[in-house]
PDB file of C-alpha atoms in Angstrom:
ATOM      1  CA  MET A   1      72.013 167.977 110.596  1.00 41.00           C
ATOM      2  CA  ASN A   2      73.453 166.187 109.895  1.00 49.00           C
ATOM      3  CA  GLY A   3      76.257 163.086 112.529  1.00 53.00           C
ATOM      4  CA  PRO A   4      77.477 160.163 113.194  1.00 59.00           C
ATOM      5  CA  ALA A   5      75.309 156.901 113.582  1.00 81.00           C
ATOM      6  CA  LEU A   6      73.368 156.578 116.304  1.00 94.00           C
ATOM      7  CA  HIS A   7      74.383 153.017 117.706  1.00 96.00           C
ATOM      8  CA  CYS A   8      72.114 150.322 118.443  1.00 97.00           C
ATOM      9  CA  GLN A   9      72.491 146.522 119.537  1.00 97.00           C
ATOM     10  CA  ARG A  10      69.429 144.929 117.325  1.00 97.00           C
ATOM     11  CA  ILE A  11      68.377 141.435 118.305  1.00 97.00           C
ATOM     12  CA  GLY A  12      65.832 138.952 118.571  1.00 98.00           C
ATOM     13  CA  ALA A  13      62.673 138.101 115.754  1.00 97.00           C
ATOM     14  CA  GLY A  14      59.187 139.406 114.625  1.00 97.00           C
ATOM     15  CA  PRO A  15      57.449 143.031 115.212  1.00 98.00           C
ATOM     16  CA  ASP A  16      60.349 145.441 115.014  1.00 98.00           C
ATOM     17  CA  LEU A  17      60.630 147.719 118.889  1.00 98.00           C
ATOM     18  CA  VAL A  18      62.261 150.726 119.548  1.00 98.00           C
ATOM     19  CA  LEU A  19      63.726 150.974 122.867  1.00 98.00           C
ATOM     20  CA  LEU A  20      64.369 154.498 124.300  1.00 98.00           C
ATOM     21  CA  HIS A  21      66.483 154.559 127.373  1.00 98.00           C
ATOM     22  CA  GLY A  22      66.402 157.410 130.041  1.00 96.00           C
ATOM     23  CA  TRP A  23      68.832 160.239 131.302  1.00 95.00           C
ATOM     24  CA  GLY A  24      72.653 159.141 132.028  1.00 92.00           C
ATOM     25  CA  LEU A  25      72.463 155.610 131.639  1.00 95.00           C
ATOM     26  CA  HIS A  26      72.974 154.020 127.954  1.00 96.00           C
ATOM     27  CA  ALA A  27      71.340 150.512 126.322  1.00 97.00           C
ATOM     28  CA  GLY A  28      71.731 148.523 128.207  1.00 96.00           C
ATOM     29  CA  ILE A  29      69.442 149.282 130.902  1.00 96.00           C
ATOM     30  CA  TRP A  30      67.164 146.829 128.973  1.00 97.00           C
ATOM     31  CA  ALA A  31      69.115 143.707 129.649  1.00 95.00           C
ATOM     32  CA  PRO A  32      66.778 142.361 131.838  1.00 93.00           C
ATOM     33  CA  LEU A  33      64.093 142.678 128.998  1.00 95.00           C
ATOM     34  CA  THR A  34      65.563 141.739 126.564  1.00 96.00           C
ATOM     35  CA  GLU A  35      65.411 137.988 126.437  1.00 94.00           C
ATOM     36  CA  LEU A  36      62.275 138.664 127.426  1.00 97.00           C
ATOM     37  CA  LEU A  37      60.892 140.083 124.256  1.00 98.00           C
ATOM     38  CA  ALA A  38      63.332 139.011 122.081  1.00 97.00           C
ATOM     39  CA  THR A  39      61.848 135.519 121.289  1.00 96.00           C
ATOM     40  CA  ARG A  40      58.216 137.578 120.416  1.00 97.00           C
ATOM     41  CA  PHE A  41      59.643 141.232 118.737  1.00 98.00           C
ATOM     42  CA  ARG A  42      63.221 142.710 116.617  1.00 98.00           C
ATOM     43  CA  LEU A  43      64.656 144.371 119.231  1.00 98.00           C
ATOM     44  CA  HIS A  44      66.648 148.246 118.868  1.00 98.00           C
ATOM     45  CA  LEU A  45      68.394 149.161 121.237  1.00 98.00           C
ATOM     46  CA  TYR A  46      69.609 152.900 121.114  1.00 98.00           C
ATOM     47  CA  ASP A  47      72.147 154.616 122.948  1.00 98.00           C
ATOM     48  CA  LEU A  48      70.776 158.110 122.623  1.00 97.00           C
ATOM     49  CA  PRO A  49      73.630 161.285 121.591  1.00 95.00           C
ATOM     50  CA  GLY A  50      76.903 161.016 123.949  1.00 95.00           C
ATOM     51  CA  HIS A  51      75.639 158.298 125.972  1.00 96.00           C
ATOM     52  CA  GLY A  52      77.054 155.110 126.157  1.00 95.00           C
ATOM     53  CA  HIS A  53      78.440 154.708 123.284  1.00 96.00           C
ATOM     54  CA  SER A  54      76.652 156.897 120.392  1.00 96.00           C
ATOM     55  CA  ALA A  55      78.865 159.618 119.577  1.00 93.00           C
ATOM     56  CA  PRO A  56      78.051 162.584 121.194  1.00 90.00           C
ATOM     57  CA  VAL A  57      75.677 165.469 118.653  1.00 85.00           C
ATOM     58  CA  ASP A  58      75.993 169.031 118.471  1.00 82.00           C
ATOM     59  CA  GLU A  59      72.990 170.186 119.725  1.00 81.00           C
ATOM     60  CA  PHE A  60      71.277 166.926 122.225  1.00 91.00           C
ATOM     61  CA  THR A  61      67.770 168.515 121.555  1.00 95.00           C
ATOM     62  CA  LEU A  62      64.480 166.991 121.103  1.00 96.00           C
ATOM     63  CA  ASP A  63      64.058 167.765 117.201  1.00 94.00           C
ATOM     64  CA  GLY A  64      67.720 167.063 116.684  1.00 93.00           C
ATOM     65  CA  VAL A  65      67.986 163.856 118.388  1.00 95.00           C
ATOM     66  CA  CYS A  66      64.085 162.461 116.044  1.00 95.00           C
ATOM     67  CA  GLU A  67      66.098 163.494 113.938  1.00 93.00           C
ATOM     68  CA  ALA A  68      69.213 161.304 114.072  1.00 93.00           C
ATOM     69  CA  LEU A  69      66.434 158.524 114.886  1.00 96.00           C
ATOM     70  CA  ALA A  70      64.755 158.988 111.763  1.00 96.00           C
ATOM     71  CA  ARG A  71      67.550 158.178 109.661  1.00 94.00           C
ATOM     72  CA  GLU A  72      68.480 155.023 111.613  1.00 95.00           C
ATOM     73  CA  VAL A  73      65.127 153.225 112.884  1.00 97.00           C
ATOM     74  CA  PRO A  74      62.980 151.379 110.728  1.00 97.00           C
ATOM     75  CA  GLU A  75      60.364 152.761 108.765  1.00 97.00           C
ATOM     76  CA  ARG A  76      57.659 151.389 110.775  1.00 98.00           C
ATOM     77  CA  ALA A  77      57.776 149.908 114.259  1.00 98.00           C
ATOM     78  CA  HIS A  78      56.385 150.297 117.782  1.00 98.00           C
ATOM     79  CA  TRP A  79      58.432 152.251 120.325  1.00 98.00           C
ATOM     80  CA  LEU A  80      58.903 152.652 123.821  1.00 98.00           C
ATOM     81  CA  GLY A  81      60.829 155.313 126.166  1.00 98.00           C
ATOM     82  CA  TRP A  82      61.606 155.231 129.563  1.00 98.00           C
ATOM     83  CA  SER A  83      62.634 158.205 131.903  1.00 97.00           C
ATOM     84  CA  LEU A  84      63.861 161.094 128.824  1.00 97.00           C
ATOM     85  CA  GLY A  85      63.712 158.225 126.292  1.00 98.00           C
ATOM     86  CA  GLY A  86      60.002 158.433 126.658  1.00 98.00           C
ATOM     87  CA  LEU A  87      59.919 162.090 126.227  1.00 97.00           C
ATOM     88  CA  VAL A  88      61.643 162.016 122.934  1.00 98.00           C
ATOM     89  CA  ALA A  89      59.460 159.022 121.291  1.00 98.00           C
ATOM     90  CA  LEU A  90      56.407 161.070 122.351  1.00 98.00           C
ATOM     91  CA  ALA A  91      58.452 163.424 119.583  1.00 98.00           C
ATOM     92  CA  PHE A  92      59.117 161.565 117.736  1.00 98.00           C
ATOM     93  CA  ALA A  93      55.143 159.956 117.489  1.00 98.00           C
ATOM     94  CA  THR A  94      54.198 163.788 117.311  1.00 97.00           C
ATOM     95  CA  ARG A  95      57.025 164.523 114.155  1.00 97.00           C
ATOM     96  CA  PHE A  96      56.274 161.293 112.577  1.00 97.00           C
ATOM     97  CA  PRO A  97      53.890 159.168 113.348  1.00 97.00           C
ATOM     98  CA  ALA A  98      52.911 157.458 110.540  1.00 97.00           C
ATOM     99  CA  ARG A  99      56.180 155.913 111.354  1.00 98.00           C
ATOM    100  CA  VAL A 100      55.105 154.370 115.445  1.00 98.00           C
ATOM    101  CA  GLU A 101      52.511 151.874 114.785  1.00 98.00           C
ATOM    102  CA  ARG A 102      52.261 151.818 119.132  1.00 98.00           C
ATOM    103  CA  LEU A 103      53.944 153.505 121.599  1.00 98.00           C
ATOM    104  CA  LEU A 104      54.635 152.542 125.353  1.00 98.00           C
ATOM    105  CA  MET A 105      55.469 155.640 127.906  1.00 98.00           C
ATOM    106  CA  VAL A 106      57.438 154.013 130.566  1.00 98.00           C
ATOM    107  CA  ALA A 107      57.450 156.677 134.059  1.00 97.00           C
ATOM    108  CA  SER A 108      57.125 159.643 132.134  1.00 97.00           C
ATOM    109  CA  ASN A 109      55.731 163.036 131.686  1.00 95.00           C
ATOM    110  CA  PRO A 110      54.925 165.271 128.038  1.00 96.00           C
ATOM    111  CA  ARG A 111      55.710 168.515 131.193  1.00 95.00           C
ATOM    112  CA  PHE A 112      58.594 167.009 133.548  1.00 94.00           C
ATOM    113  CA  VAL A 113      58.826 169.881 135.732  1.00 93.00           C
ATOM    114  CA  ALA A 114      55.670 169.851 137.889  1.00 91.00           C
ATOM    115  CA  MET A 115      53.126 173.035 136.901  1.00 80.00           C
ATOM    116  CA  ASP A 116      50.082 172.654 138.834  1.00 73.00           C
ATOM    117  CA  THR A 117      48.230 170.232 140.558  1.00 70.00           C
ATOM    118  CA  GLN A 118      46.773 169.463 137.881  1.00 74.00           C
ATOM    119  CA  HIS A 119      50.075 168.989 136.372  1.00 83.00           C
ATOM    120  CA  PRO A 120      52.492 167.077 138.953  1.00 90.00           C
ATOM    121  CA  GLY A 121      56.231 166.814 137.925  1.00 91.00           C
ATOM    122  CA  MET A 122      59.725 166.977 139.144  1.00 89.00           C
ATOM    123  CA  ALA A 123      60.016 170.195 141.358  1.00 87.00           C
ATOM    124  CA  PRO A 124      61.727 172.373 139.843  1.00 87.00           C
ATOM    125  CA  GLU A 125      64.651 172.964 142.658  1.00 88.00           C
ATOM    126  CA  VAL A 126      65.674 169.109 141.864  1.00 86.00           C
ATOM    127  CA  ILE A 127      66.052 169.748 138.470  1.00 88.00           C
ATOM    128  CA  ALA A 128      68.386 173.420 138.622  1.00 88.00           C
ATOM    129  CA  GLN A 129      70.013 170.868 142.277  1.00 88.00           C
ATOM    130  CA  PHE A 130      70.928 167.981 139.353  1.00 88.00           C
ATOM    131  CA  ALA A 131      72.577 170.747 137.084  1.00 88.00           C
ATOM    132  CA  GLN A 132      74.358 172.614 139.454  1.00 89.00           C
ATOM    133  CA  GLU A 133      76.231 169.882 140.780  1.00 89.00           C
ATOM    134  CA  LEU A 134      76.511 168.024 137.747  1.00 88.00           C
ATOM    135  CA  GLU A 135      79.180 170.997 137.249  1.00 87.00           C
ATOM    136  CA  THR A 136      81.035 170.375 140.546  1.00 87.00           C
ATOM    137  CA  ASP A 137      81.212 166.772 141.024  1.00 87.00           C
ATOM    138  CA  TYR A 138      80.020 164.238 137.768  1.00 83.00           C
ATOM    139  CA  SER A 139      79.911 160.790 140.547  1.00 85.00           C
ATOM    140  CA  ALA A 140      78.213 162.255 142.596  1.00 88.00           C
ATOM    141  CA  THR A 141      75.244 163.416 140.589  1.00 89.00           C
ATOM    142  CA  ILE A 142      75.258 160.138 138.999  1.00 89.00           C
ATOM    143  CA  ALA A 143      75.300 158.633 142.411  1.00 90.00           C
ATOM    144  CA  ARG A 144      72.721 160.684 143.681  1.00 91.00           C
ATOM    145  CA  PHE A 145      70.011 159.876 139.818  1.00 91.00           C
ATOM    146  CA  LEU A 146      70.563 156.415 140.949  1.00 93.00           C
ATOM    147  CA  SER A 147      69.344 156.165 143.940  1.00 94.00           C
ATOM    148  CA  LEU A 148      66.486 158.446 142.838  1.00 92.00           C
ATOM    149  CA  VAL A 149      65.535 156.081 140.196  1.00 94.00           C
ATOM    150  CA  ALA A 150      66.229 152.861 142.395  1.00 94.00           C
ATOM    151  CA  ARG A 151      63.587 154.809 145.221  1.00 94.00           C
ATOM    152  CA  GLY A 152      60.748 152.717 146.049  1.00 93.00           C
ATOM    153  CA  ALA A 153      62.104 149.640 144.019  1.00 93.00           C
ATOM    154  CA  PRO A 154      60.747 146.438 146.392  1.00 92.00           C
ATOM    155  CA  ASP A 155      64.687 145.991 146.862  1.00 93.00           C
ATOM    156  CA  ALA A 156      67.987 147.001 147.119  1.00 93.00           C
ATOM    157  CA  SER A 157      68.343 144.721 143.623  1.00 93.00           C
ATOM    158  CA  VAL A 158      67.113 147.186 141.070  1.00 95.00           C
ATOM    159  CA  LEU A 159      70.053 149.973 142.592  1.00 95.00           C
ATOM    160  CA  ARG A 160      73.066 146.814 141.906  1.00 94.00           C
ATOM    161  CA  VAL A 161      71.551 146.496 138.764  1.00 94.00           C
ATOM    162  CA  LEU A 162      71.300 150.214 137.677  1.00 94.00           C
ATOM    163  CA  ARG A 163      74.647 150.770 138.955  1.00 93.00           C
ATOM    164  CA  ARG A 164      76.007 147.572 137.041  1.00 93.00           C
ATOM    165  CA  ALA A 165      74.419 148.935 133.892  1.00 91.00           C
ATOM    166  CA  MET A 166      76.438 152.375 133.883  1.00 89.00           C
ATOM    167  CA  THR A 167      79.720 150.653 134.648  1.00 90.00           C
ATOM    168  CA  ALA A 168      79.113 148.645 131.149  1.00 92.00           C
ATOM    169  CA  ALA A 169      79.188 151.137 128.598  1.00 93.00           C
ATOM    170  CA  PRO A 170      81.011 154.654 128.389  1.00 92.00           C
ATOM    171  CA  ALA A 171      80.562 157.084 130.891  1.00 90.00           C
ATOM    172  CA  PRO A 172      77.508 159.874 128.959  1.00 93.00           C
ATOM    173  CA  THR A 173      79.113 163.322 128.234  1.00 92.00           C
ATOM    174  CA  PRO A 174      78.984 166.128 130.586  1.00 90.00           C
ATOM    175  CA  GLY A 175      77.326 168.199 127.296  1.00 92.00           C
ATOM    176  CA  ALA A 176      74.856 164.742 126.722  1.00 94.00           C
ATOM    177  CA  LEU A 177      73.690 165.175 130.216  1.00 93.00           C
ATOM    178  CA  ARG A 178      73.355 169.016 130.491  1.00 93.00           C
ATOM    179  CA  ASP A 179      71.559 169.538 127.214  1.00 95.00           C
ATOM    180  CA  GLY A 180      69.599 166.282 128.932  1.00 95.00           C
ATOM    181  CA  LEU A 181      68.681 167.588 132.087  1.00 93.00           C
ATOM    182  CA  ALA A 182      68.071 171.168 129.760  1.00 94.00           C
ATOM    183  CA  ILE A 183      64.936 169.010 127.856  1.00 96.00           C
ATOM    184  CA  LEU A 184      63.722 167.721 131.633  1.00 95.00           C
ATOM    185  CA  ARG A 185      63.674 171.091 132.547  1.00 94.00           C
ATOM    186  CA  ASP A 186      61.721 172.904 129.771  1.00 95.00           C
ATOM    187  CA  SER A 187      59.725 169.957 127.317  1.00 95.00           C
ATOM    188  CA  ASP A 188      56.636 170.637 127.627  1.00 96.00           C
ATOM    189  CA  LEU A 189      54.946 168.166 125.190  1.00 97.00           C
ATOM    190  CA  ARG A 190      51.459 168.433 126.413  1.00 95.00           C
ATOM    191  CA  ALA A 191      49.551 169.768 123.821  1.00 95.00           C
ATOM    192  CA  GLN A 192      51.025 167.953 121.043  1.00 95.00           C
ATOM    193  CA  LEU A 193      49.412 164.704 123.166  1.00 96.00           C
ATOM    194  CA  PRO A 194      45.872 164.672 121.014  1.00 95.00           C
ATOM    195  CA  ARG A 195      47.914 164.299 117.487  1.00 92.00           C
ATOM    196  CA  LEU A 196      49.160 160.289 118.344  1.00 96.00           C
ATOM    197  CA  ILE A 197      46.582 158.821 115.942  1.00 95.00           C
ATOM    198  CA  MET A 198      48.805 155.226 117.222  1.00 98.00           C
ATOM    199  CA  PRO A 199      47.676 153.003 120.244  1.00 98.00           C
ATOM    200  CA  VAL A 200      49.295 154.344 123.459  1.00 98.00           C
ATOM    201  CA  ALA A 201      50.049 152.815 126.714  1.00 98.00           C
ATOM    202  CA  TRP A 202      52.001 154.448 130.052  1.00 98.00           C
ATOM    203  CA  LEU A 203      53.408 152.237 132.346  1.00 98.00           C
ATOM    204  CA  ALA A 204      53.747 153.710 136.218  1.00 97.00           C
ATOM    205  CA  GLY A 205      55.900 152.472 139.300  1.00 97.00           C
ATOM    206  CA  ALA A 206      53.118 153.763 141.894  1.00 96.00           C
ATOM    207  CA  ARG A 207      56.202 154.408 144.068  1.00 96.00           C
ATOM    208  CA  ASP A 208      58.015 155.960 141.773  1.00 96.00           C
ATOM    209  CA  THR A 209      59.532 160.161 143.391  1.00 91.00           C
ATOM    210  CA  LEU A 210      60.555 161.724 139.960  1.00 93.00           C
ATOM    211  CA  VAL A 211      57.379 160.607 137.565  1.00 95.00           C
ATOM    212  CA  PRO A 212      54.644 161.193 139.801  1.00 93.00           C
ATOM    213  CA  MET A 213      52.367 158.709 137.915  1.00 93.00           C
ATOM    214  CA  ALA A 214      49.045 160.559 139.035  1.00 93.00           C
ATOM    215  CA  ALA A 215      50.665 162.843 136.627  1.00 93.00           C
ATOM    216  CA  MET A 216      49.797 159.881 133.749  1.00 94.00           C
ATOM    217  CA  GLN A 217      46.459 159.573 135.624  1.00 95.00           C
ATOM    218  CA  ASN A 218      45.489 162.748 134.837  1.00 94.00           C
ATOM    219  CA  ILE A 219      46.253 162.125 131.301  1.00 95.00           C
ATOM    220  CA  VAL A 220      44.506 158.289 130.244  1.00 96.00           C
ATOM    221  CA  HIS A 221      41.835 160.716 132.053  1.00 95.00           C
ATOM    222  CA  ALA A 222      41.836 163.744 129.308  1.00 94.00           C
ATOM    223  CA  TYR A 223      42.280 160.845 126.830  1.00 96.00           C
ATOM    224  CA  PRO A 224      40.576 157.683 127.682  1.00 95.00           C
ATOM    225  CA  ALA A 225      42.133 155.452 124.343  1.00 96.00           C
ATOM    226  CA  MET A 226      45.078 155.661 126.155  1.00 97.00           C
ATOM    227  CA  GLN A 227      45.797 152.813 128.573  1.00 97.00           C
ATOM    228  CA  LEU A 228      47.374 153.173 131.391  1.00 98.00           C
ATOM    229  CA  VAL A 229      48.997 149.899 133.736  1.00 98.00           C
ATOM    230  CA  ALA A 230      50.469 150.712 137.395  1.00 97.00           C
ATOM    231  CA  PHE A 231      53.354 148.762 139.506  1.00 97.00           C
ATOM    232  CA  GLU A 232      52.370 149.515 142.751  1.00 96.00           C
ATOM    233  CA  GLN A 233      55.446 147.981 144.291  1.00 95.00           C
ATOM    234  CA  ALA A 234      57.913 149.537 141.754  1.00 97.00           C
ATOM    235  CA  GLY A 235      59.572 152.938 141.933  1.00 96.00           C
ATOM    236  CA  HIS A 236      61.091 154.729 138.165  1.00 97.00           C
ATOM    237  CA  ALA A 237      62.552 151.672 136.286  1.00 97.00           C
ATOM    238  CA  PRO A 238      59.105 148.957 136.696  1.00 97.00           C
ATOM    239  CA  PHE A 239      61.104 146.583 133.909  1.00 97.00           C
ATOM    240  CA  VAL A 240      64.134 146.391 136.850  1.00 97.00           C
ATOM    241  CA  SER A 241      62.507 145.548 139.672  1.00 97.00           C
ATOM    242  CA  HIS A 242      59.169 143.140 137.707  1.00 97.00           C
ATOM    243  CA  PRO A 243      60.603 142.389 133.797  1.00 97.00           C
ATOM    244  CA  GLN A 244      58.584 139.551 133.938  1.00 98.00           C
ATOM    245  CA  ALA A 245      55.402 141.283 134.364  1.00 98.00           C
ATOM    246  CA  PHE A 246      56.587 143.827 132.274  1.00 98.00           C
ATOM    247  CA  ALA A 247      57.437 142.243 128.944  1.00 98.00           C
ATOM    248  CA  SER A 248      54.117 140.726 129.645  1.00 98.00           C
ATOM    249  CA  ILE A 249      52.097 143.880 129.791  1.00 98.00           C
ATOM    250  CA  VAL A 250      54.470 144.719 126.715  1.00 98.00           C
ATOM    251  CA  THR A 251      53.413 142.014 124.842  1.00 98.00           C
ATOM    252  CA  GLU A 252      50.405 142.203 125.476  1.00 97.00           C
ATOM    253  CA  PHE A 253      49.667 146.033 124.628  1.00 97.00           C
ATOM    254  CA  LEU A 254      52.173 145.275 121.041  1.00 95.00           C
TER     255      LEU A 254
END
């Protein structure tokens, strides 16, 4: 698939580390981490298509985004994906395993929507409500989403960081938001997990109300070679609420 280049900020020196943000946001959300990691890694901070400074693509799908990234990312790098960005990183790692050195999945889930007690996740009606509200009141939908991301954080500073981030770059396009919700609603990459040949770590917030930590615990139980690190006082964005501890764990794993 041909398309415009993705916007990327590159900072730091060392092994290459690709970072992918979550739904509705942009690469500026990594600000609490950049100075902490840039002394050890060469960071590649991408805006997903239609988010931040990246132009939209005709089809915002996992295949389309992976193809766009494949043209631009380093030939081999570590990957860190948060939430929707984790789903993209996981899809990339299964499509291009030789290009992913190590994979860090942050508050992410190979199947975001709950299926049964064996696979916890978001209630289907939550995503359906987001999709419905998105068509009638964009600003209120984003505001409610940021509140859910911040829920479980130790204090109100996380919500303030998220709100500031939203104003620091162009707003995501309605099409990218709709397509991102469709990816979260429909994608199921659980069957791809056995294909991962690189070391994998899952970083979870114990108070996360969007991606239950139990989902990641079940994965690590099924695949003991993978690691799980829990932030007991964090919600959906542990890298915002606990940047120092988060950066230390990332550095140790990589």
